[in-house]
């Protein structure tokens, strides 16, 4: 049986992926910050629900040990945990800036470091990082999120070469808008009432962003793309997920910077 360890499995893309892989006979280590709240995933076949907070290194190590104890081996690591900070950069506190990178970038790096000895012992493995179309193009008022996902792209692309020497594959998934808790409880709104010059801009952009999610794709669609990446046996690095992501990427390739940025600002 093949096994995948997933971070951020409590909701959205992570949760849909646990179900998708478990239904196809995979063993899944479904990790989350608060496993005591989980009532459904722990009843699925071959699913181990256990604690992992990407901001706490010891929980990463513990989850990997428990996953190996239960399934004997982990074949694929899915770095999915993440969230977006939204708002004016000047208004962001240092803690907000750091936490965006602690979770979206350093959490991924720490999880990869923790699983590497296991993958090297096995002489194989796969790392799939959930990036975003926001790791290829940028949107207004998402400076911190875009920076963290562009960092994931650069980090993963370089790591690809390094780990290829160890028979370990690295892949990234780039979803467009997906209907999850991402725009709800996971969205961190940056606000600072002392800086009110941006207020209209902030409200207009936030409104537009939320409206664009009315046509969002499902997390199950992303789970299918992740399944393809995990099983297609081909040497492919990037997987876009969603029509909107494909549209934006095509447009980005066919336009000048100015044309593309003009499109995004209107
Ligand atoms: N939805 C979209 O439109 C979209 C588009 C492109 C990329 N993505 C990416 O997809 C990934 C999953 O997001 P989603 O859309 O499925 O949103 P979601 O439903 O809000 O899920 C986010 C998950 O990340 C977890 N998480 C947050 N901080 C964590 C931490 N410190 N340690 C461990 N887990 C943590 C959350 O756990 P808790 O339940 O404990 O909060 C939750 O399980 C993210 O990397 C996101 O950037 C999403």
Tab-separated table of C-alpha atoms and ligand atoms in Angstrom:
chain	number	residue	atom	x	y	z
A	1	UNK	CA	0.000	0.000	0.000
A	2	UNK	CA	1.268	3.489	-0.887
A	3	UNK	CA	1.124	6.111	1.858
A	4	UNK	CA	0.872	9.912	1.860
A	5	UNK	CA	1.401	12.340	4.744
A	6	UNK	CA	-0.697	15.504	4.407
A	7	UNK	CA	-0.347	18.741	6.397
A	8	UNK	CA	-3.409	20.930	7.031
A	9	UNK	CA	-5.838	18.036	6.576
A	10	UNK	CA	-8.588	19.509	8.777
A	11	UNK	CA	-10.320	21.357	5.931
A	12	UNK	CA	-10.445	22.342	2.267
A	13	UNK	CA	-7.926	20.861	-0.158
A	14	UNK	CA	-6.148	18.790	2.512
A	15	UNK	CA	-9.358	17.213	3.728
A	16	UNK	CA	-10.624	16.428	0.197
A	17	UNK	CA	-7.235	14.871	-0.583
A	18	UNK	CA	-7.362	12.581	2.463
A	19	UNK	CA	-10.719	11.223	1.237
A	20	UNK	CA	-9.639	10.945	-2.405
A	21	UNK	CA	-6.509	8.919	-1.608
A	22	UNK	CA	-8.147	6.781	1.078
A	23	UNK	CA	-10.940	5.835	-1.377
A	24	UNK	CA	-8.239	4.679	-3.812
A	25	UNK	CA	-6.580	2.346	-1.333
A	26	UNK	CA	-3.796	4.600	-0.084
A	27	UNK	CA	-2.718	4.839	3.534
A	28	UNK	CA	-3.020	8.463	4.667
A	29	UNK	CA	-1.405	10.249	7.600
A	30	UNK	CA	-3.914	13.092	7.943
A	31	UNK	CA	-2.176	15.689	10.082
A	32	UNK	CA	-3.742	18.766	11.616
A	33	UNK	CA	-3.271	21.274	14.399
A	34	UNK	CA	-6.280	20.115	16.434
A	35	UNK	CA	-6.912	16.387	15.811
A	36	UNK	CA	-9.113	16.213	18.920
A	37	UNK	CA	-11.790	18.097	16.937
A	38	UNK	CA	-11.819	15.553	14.092
A	39	UNK	CA	-14.788	13.189	14.003
A	40	UNK	CA	-14.980	11.948	10.398
A	41	UNK	CA	-11.545	11.282	8.892
A	42	UNK	CA	-10.490	8.962	11.739
A	43	UNK	CA	-13.320	6.611	10.743
A	44	UNK	CA	-12.007	6.149	7.189
A	45	UNK	CA	-10.067	3.044	6.167
A	46	UNK	CA	-6.308	3.354	6.433
A	47	UNK	CA	-6.350	6.918	7.707
A	48	UNK	CA	-4.288	7.931	10.739
A	49	UNK	CA	-5.299	11.313	12.146
A	50	UNK	CA	-2.497	12.871	14.142
A	51	UNK	CA	-1.235	16.236	15.315
A	52	UNK	CA	1.121	18.434	13.302
A	53	UNK	CA	1.504	22.185	13.551
A	54	UNK	CA	4.019	23.348	10.940
A	55	UNK	CA	5.098	26.109	13.333
A	56	UNK	CA	6.158	23.504	15.933
A	57	UNK	CA	9.065	21.363	14.754
A	58	UNK	CA	8.636	18.621	17.382
A	59	UNK	CA	5.080	17.934	16.175
A	60	UNK	CA	6.398	17.435	12.626
A	61	UNK	CA	8.885	14.821	13.817
A	62	UNK	CA	6.251	13.082	15.989
A	63	UNK	CA	3.742	12.865	13.130
A	64	UNK	CA	6.318	11.336	10.788
A	65	UNK	CA	7.342	8.746	13.412
A	66	UNK	CA	3.687	7.829	14.061
A	67	UNK	CA	2.974	7.573	10.335
A	68	UNK	CA	5.930	5.221	9.791
A	69	UNK	CA	4.921	3.158	12.855
A	70	UNK	CA	1.411	2.736	11.475
A	71	UNK	CA	2.127	2.176	7.763
A	72	UNK	CA	5.789	1.069	7.705
A	73	UNK	CA	6.706	3.679	5.108
A	74	UNK	CA	5.709	7.103	3.758
A	75	UNK	CA	5.888	7.449	-0.030
A	76	UNK	CA	4.582	10.966	-0.620
A	77	UNK	CA	4.652	14.140	1.491
A	78	UNK	CA	1.960	16.704	0.635
A	79	UNK	CA	2.779	20.148	2.016
A	80	UNK	CA	-0.658	21.713	1.995
A	81	UNK	CA	-1.013	23.758	5.223
A	82	UNK	CA	-1.180	27.449	4.443
A	83	UNK	CA	-3.214	30.633	4.611
A	84	UNK	CA	-3.289	34.131	3.152
A	85	UNK	CA	-2.738	37.475	4.814
A	86	UNK	CA	-4.665	40.170	2.930
A	87	UNK	CA	-4.180	43.921	3.199
A	88	UNK	CA	-1.880	46.894	2.851
A	89	UNK	CA	1.789	45.969	3.337
A	90	UNK	CA	2.543	49.143	5.285
A	91	UNK	CA	-0.120	48.164	7.816
A	92	UNK	CA	1.178	44.633	8.408
A	93	UNK	CA	2.818	44.025	11.767
A	94	UNK	CA	6.171	42.260	11.907
A	95	UNK	CA	4.390	39.311	13.559
A	96	UNK	CA	1.967	39.083	10.607
A	97	UNK	CA	4.815	39.170	8.088
A	98	UNK	CA	6.772	36.507	9.958
A	99	UNK	CA	3.819	34.191	10.528
A	100	UNK	CA	2.951	34.223	6.810
A	101	UNK	CA	6.450	32.925	6.084
A	102	UNK	CA	6.603	30.660	9.155
A	103	UNK	CA	3.565	28.733	7.949
A	104	UNK	CA	3.714	28.967	4.139
A	105	UNK	CA	7.492	28.683	3.631
A	106	UNK	CA	9.486	27.702	6.745
A	107	UNK	CA	6.821	25.156	7.722
A	108	UNK	CA	7.272	23.493	4.326
A	109	UNK	CA	11.069	23.580	4.609
A	110	UNK	CA	10.998	22.088	8.124
A	111	UNK	CA	8.629	19.297	7.102
A	112	UNK	CA	10.814	18.415	4.123
A	113	UNK	CA	13.953	18.386	6.302
A	114	UNK	CA	12.215	16.092	8.770
A	115	UNK	CA	11.144	13.522	6.166
A	116	UNK	CA	14.345	13.497	4.111
A	117	UNK	CA	16.240	10.864	6.160
A	118	UNK	CA	13.279	8.488	5.699
A	119	UNK	CA	13.132	9.110	1.935
A	120	UNK	CA	16.902	8.648	1.600
A	121	UNK	CA	16.778	5.370	3.541
A	122	UNK	CA	14.009	4.181	1.207
A	123	UNK	CA	16.001	5.406	-1.805
A	124	UNK	CA	12.779	6.955	-3.134
A	125	UNK	CA	10.050	9.426	-2.270
A	126	UNK	CA	7.957	12.308	-3.568
A	127	UNK	CA	7.335	15.819	-2.243
A	128	UNK	CA	4.289	17.705	-3.521
A	129	UNK	CA	4.043	21.336	-2.463
A	130	UNK	CA	0.756	23.206	-2.748
A	131	UNK	CA	1.754	26.496	-4.280
A	132	UNK	CA	-0.846	28.685	-6.019
A	133	UNK	CA	-1.416	30.568	-9.242
A	134	UNK	CA	-0.402	33.326	-6.791
A	135	UNK	CA	3.080	31.761	-6.887
A	136	UNK	CA	3.344	32.576	-10.624
A	137	UNK	CA	1.518	35.918	-10.787
A	138	UNK	CA	0.675	38.517	-8.125
A	139	UNK	CA	-2.522	40.227	-7.060
A	140	UNK	CA	-3.118	43.507	-5.230
A	141	UNK	CA	-3.053	43.438	-1.404
A	142	UNK	CA	-1.559	39.953	-1.303
A	143	UNK	CA	2.094	41.039	-0.971
A	144	UNK	CA	2.894	38.629	1.868
A	145	UNK	CA	0.988	35.676	0.423
A	146	UNK	CA	2.394	36.176	-3.086
A	147	UNK	CA	5.923	36.531	-1.678
A	148	UNK	CA	5.520	33.287	0.299
A	149	UNK	CA	4.169	31.328	-2.687
A	150	UNK	CA	6.754	32.735	-5.140
A	151	UNK	CA	9.322	31.600	-2.568
A	152	UNK	CA	7.770	28.117	-2.586
A	153	UNK	CA	8.082	28.042	-6.377
A	154	UNK	CA	11.744	29.070	-6.414
A	155	UNK	CA	12.621	26.780	-3.511
A	156	UNK	CA	10.824	23.781	-5.043
A	157	UNK	CA	12.270	24.283	-8.533
A	158	UNK	CA	15.826	24.331	-7.164
A	159	UNK	CA	15.142	21.397	-4.810
A	160	UNK	CA	13.890	19.380	-7.794
A	161	UNK	CA	17.443	19.115	-9.204
A	162	UNK	CA	19.025	18.316	-5.846
A	163	UNK	CA	16.613	15.540	-4.916
A	164	UNK	CA	16.549	14.021	-8.400
A	165	UNK	CA	20.043	12.732	-7.533
A	166	UNK	CA	18.429	10.754	-4.666
A	167	UNK	CA	15.485	9.384	-6.696
A	168	UNK	CA	13.135	11.772	-4.879
A	169	UNK	CA	10.638	13.713	-6.987
A	170	UNK	CA	9.525	17.282	-6.284
A	171	UNK	CA	6.291	18.647	-7.756
A	172	UNK	CA	4.143	21.748	-7.243
A	173	UNK	CA	0.387	22.183	-7.592
A	174	UNK	CA	-0.870	25.632	-8.585
A	175	UNK	CA	-4.584	26.016	-7.826
A	176	UNK	CA	-6.698	28.988	-8.881
A	177	UNK	CA	-9.675	30.008	-6.719
A	178	UNK	CA	-10.935	27.053	-4.698
A	179	UNK	CA	-14.028	27.062	-2.472
A	180	UNK	CA	-12.575	26.230	0.964
A	181	UNK	CA	-12.123	28.016	4.305
A	182	UNK	CA	-9.339	30.011	2.596
A	183	UNK	CA	-11.481	33.158	2.220
A	184	UNK	CA	-13.250	32.577	5.537
A	185	UNK	CA	-11.605	31.646	8.791
A	186	UNK	CA	-8.171	31.165	7.151
A	187	UNK	CA	-8.023	34.688	5.690
A	188	UNK	CA	-6.019	37.042	7.880
A	189	UNK	CA	-7.201	40.578	7.252
A	190	UNK	CA	-4.495	43.167	7.814
A	191	UNK	CA	-6.066	46.332	9.137
A	192	UNK	CA	-4.620	49.448	10.706
A	193	UNK	CA	-7.087	52.278	11.185
A	194	UNK	CA	-4.294	54.820	11.561
A	195	UNK	CA	-3.475	54.300	7.874
A	196	UNK	CA	-6.751	55.173	6.216
A	197	UNK	CA	-5.491	56.459	2.822
A	198	UNK	CA	-5.888	52.998	1.334
A	199	UNK	CA	-9.364	52.352	2.754
A	200	UNK	CA	-11.316	52.625	-0.518
A	201	UNK	CA	-8.693	50.612	-2.379
A	202	UNK	CA	-8.739	47.918	0.334
A	203	UNK	CA	-12.524	47.640	0.263
A	204	UNK	CA	-12.765	47.598	-3.532
A	205	UNK	CA	-10.065	44.951	-3.952
A	206	UNK	CA	-11.411	42.773	-1.129
A	207	UNK	CA	-14.889	42.917	-2.638
A	208	UNK	CA	-13.505	41.958	-6.078
A	209	UNK	CA	-11.462	39.109	-4.601
A	210	UNK	CA	-14.451	37.686	-2.728
A	211	UNK	CA	-16.651	38.016	-5.841
A	212	UNK	CA	-14.078	36.129	-7.903
A	213	UNK	CA	-14.542	33.206	-5.483
A	214	UNK	CA	-18.216	32.896	-6.497
A	215	UNK	CA	-17.029	30.804	-9.460
A	216	UNK	CA	-14.345	28.957	-7.500
A	217	UNK	CA	-13.561	25.316	-8.284
A	218	UNK	CA	-13.976	22.545	-5.742
A	219	UNK	CA	-11.256	21.146	-3.469
A	220	UNK	CA	-12.144	17.699	-4.893
A	221	UNK	CA	-10.902	18.901	-8.304
A	222	UNK	CA	-7.555	19.829	-6.712
A	223	UNK	CA	-7.446	16.408	-4.991
A	224	UNK	CA	-7.758	14.812	-8.454
A	225	UNK	CA	-4.847	16.878	-9.762
A	226	UNK	CA	-2.785	15.891	-6.701
A	227	UNK	CA	-3.661	12.242	-7.375
A	228	UNK	CA	-2.509	12.630	-10.985
A	229	UNK	CA	0.772	14.177	-9.803
A	230	UNK	CA	1.331	11.377	-7.266
A	231	UNK	CA	0.626	8.549	-9.705
A	232	UNK	CA	1.379	9.644	-13.295
A	233	UNK	CA	4.951	8.272	-13.150
A	234	UNK	CA	6.171	11.076	-15.385
A	235	UNK	CA	8.862	13.600	-14.846
A	236	UNK	CA	6.617	16.660	-14.606
A	237	UNK	CA	7.148	19.511	-12.129
A	238	UNK	CA	4.148	21.901	-12.347
A	239	UNK	CA	0.402	21.133	-12.266
A	240	UNK	CA	-2.084	23.985	-12.662
A	241	UNK	CA	-5.468	23.247	-11.069
A	242	UNK	CA	-8.560	25.061	-12.363
A	243	UNK	CA	-9.651	26.890	-15.510
A	244	UNK	CA	-8.969	30.296	-13.935
A	245	UNK	CA	-5.376	29.276	-13.134
A	246	UNK	CA	-4.858	28.062	-16.717
A	247	UNK	CA	-6.407	31.250	-18.130
A	248	UNK	CA	-4.167	33.510	-16.024
A	249	UNK	CA	-1.028	31.521	-16.802
A	250	UNK	CA	-1.718	31.595	-20.559
A	251	UNK	CA	-2.393	35.290	-20.423
A	252	UNK	CA	0.779	35.878	-18.411
A	253	UNK	CA	2.832	34.017	-21.030
A	254	UNK	CA	1.262	35.839	-23.969
A	255	UNK	CA	1.345	39.389	-22.560
A	256	UNK	CA	3.961	41.939	-21.665
A	257	UNK	CA	4.303	42.739	-17.934
A	258	UNK	CA	2.463	46.008	-18.503
A	259	UNK	CA	-0.439	44.421	-20.404
A	260	UNK	CA	-0.846	41.742	-17.774
A	261	UNK	CA	-0.610	44.108	-14.811
A	262	UNK	CA	-3.069	46.472	-16.479
A	263	UNK	CA	-5.501	43.556	-16.792
A	264	UNK	CA	-5.079	42.663	-13.103
A	265	UNK	CA	-5.584	46.230	-11.907
A	266	UNK	CA	-8.879	46.681	-13.777
B	1	LIG	N1	-8.492	28.068	-1.664
B	1	LIG	C1	-7.804	28.644	-2.636
B	1	LIG	O1	-8.342	29.433	-3.420
B	1	LIG	C2	-6.336	28.318	-2.821
B	1	LIG	C3	-5.732	28.675	-4.033
B	1	LIG	C4	-4.397	28.404	-4.231
B	1	LIG	C5	-3.664	27.785	-3.237
B	1	LIG	N2	-4.270	27.439	-2.070
B	1	LIG	C6	-3.443	26.791	-1.035
B	1	LIG	O2	-4.032	25.574	-0.660
B	1	LIG	C7	-3.586	25.223	0.651
B	1	LIG	C8	-4.784	24.743	1.467
B	1	LIG	O3	-5.704	25.804	1.626
B	1	LIG	P1	-7.286	25.604	1.522
B	1	LIG	O4	-7.752	26.387	0.372
B	1	LIG	O5	-7.636	24.193	1.610
B	1	LIG	O6	-7.759	26.434	2.819
B	1	LIG	P2	-8.348	25.953	4.227
B	1	LIG	O7	-9.595	25.178	4.034
B	1	LIG	O8	-8.398	27.188	5.031
B	1	LIG	O9	-7.225	24.971	4.794
B	1	LIG	C9	-6.007	25.451	5.290
B	1	LIG	C10	-5.420	24.381	6.168
B	1	LIG	O10	-4.109	24.804	6.611
B	1	LIG	C11	-4.049	24.524	7.995
B	1	LIG	N3	-3.056	25.321	8.713
B	1	LIG	C12	-2.970	26.660	8.841
B	1	LIG	N4	-1.918	26.967	9.620
B	1	LIG	C13	-1.335	25.794	9.980
B	1	LIG	C14	-0.224	25.426	10.772
B	1	LIG	N5	0.525	26.338	11.409
B	1	LIG	N6	0.092	24.108	10.913
B	1	LIG	C15	-0.666	23.164	10.308
B	1	LIG	N7	-1.751	23.443	9.563
B	1	LIG	C16	-2.065	24.747	9.410
B	1	LIG	C17	-5.442	24.782	8.515
B	1	LIG	O11	-5.583	24.153	9.770
B	1	LIG	P3	-6.571	24.638	10.944
B	1	LIG	O12	-7.878	23.913	10.685
B	1	LIG	O13	-5.904	24.180	12.198
B	1	LIG	O14	-6.695	26.118	10.842
B	1	LIG	C18	-6.249	24.126	7.416
B	1	LIG	O15	-6.311	22.726	7.589
B	1	LIG	C19	-2.877	26.443	1.201
B	1	LIG	O16	-1.474	26.251	1.097
B	1	LIG	C20	-3.320	27.560	0.265
B	1	LIG	O17	-2.364	28.596	0.174
B	1	LIG	C21	-5.582	27.690	-1.830
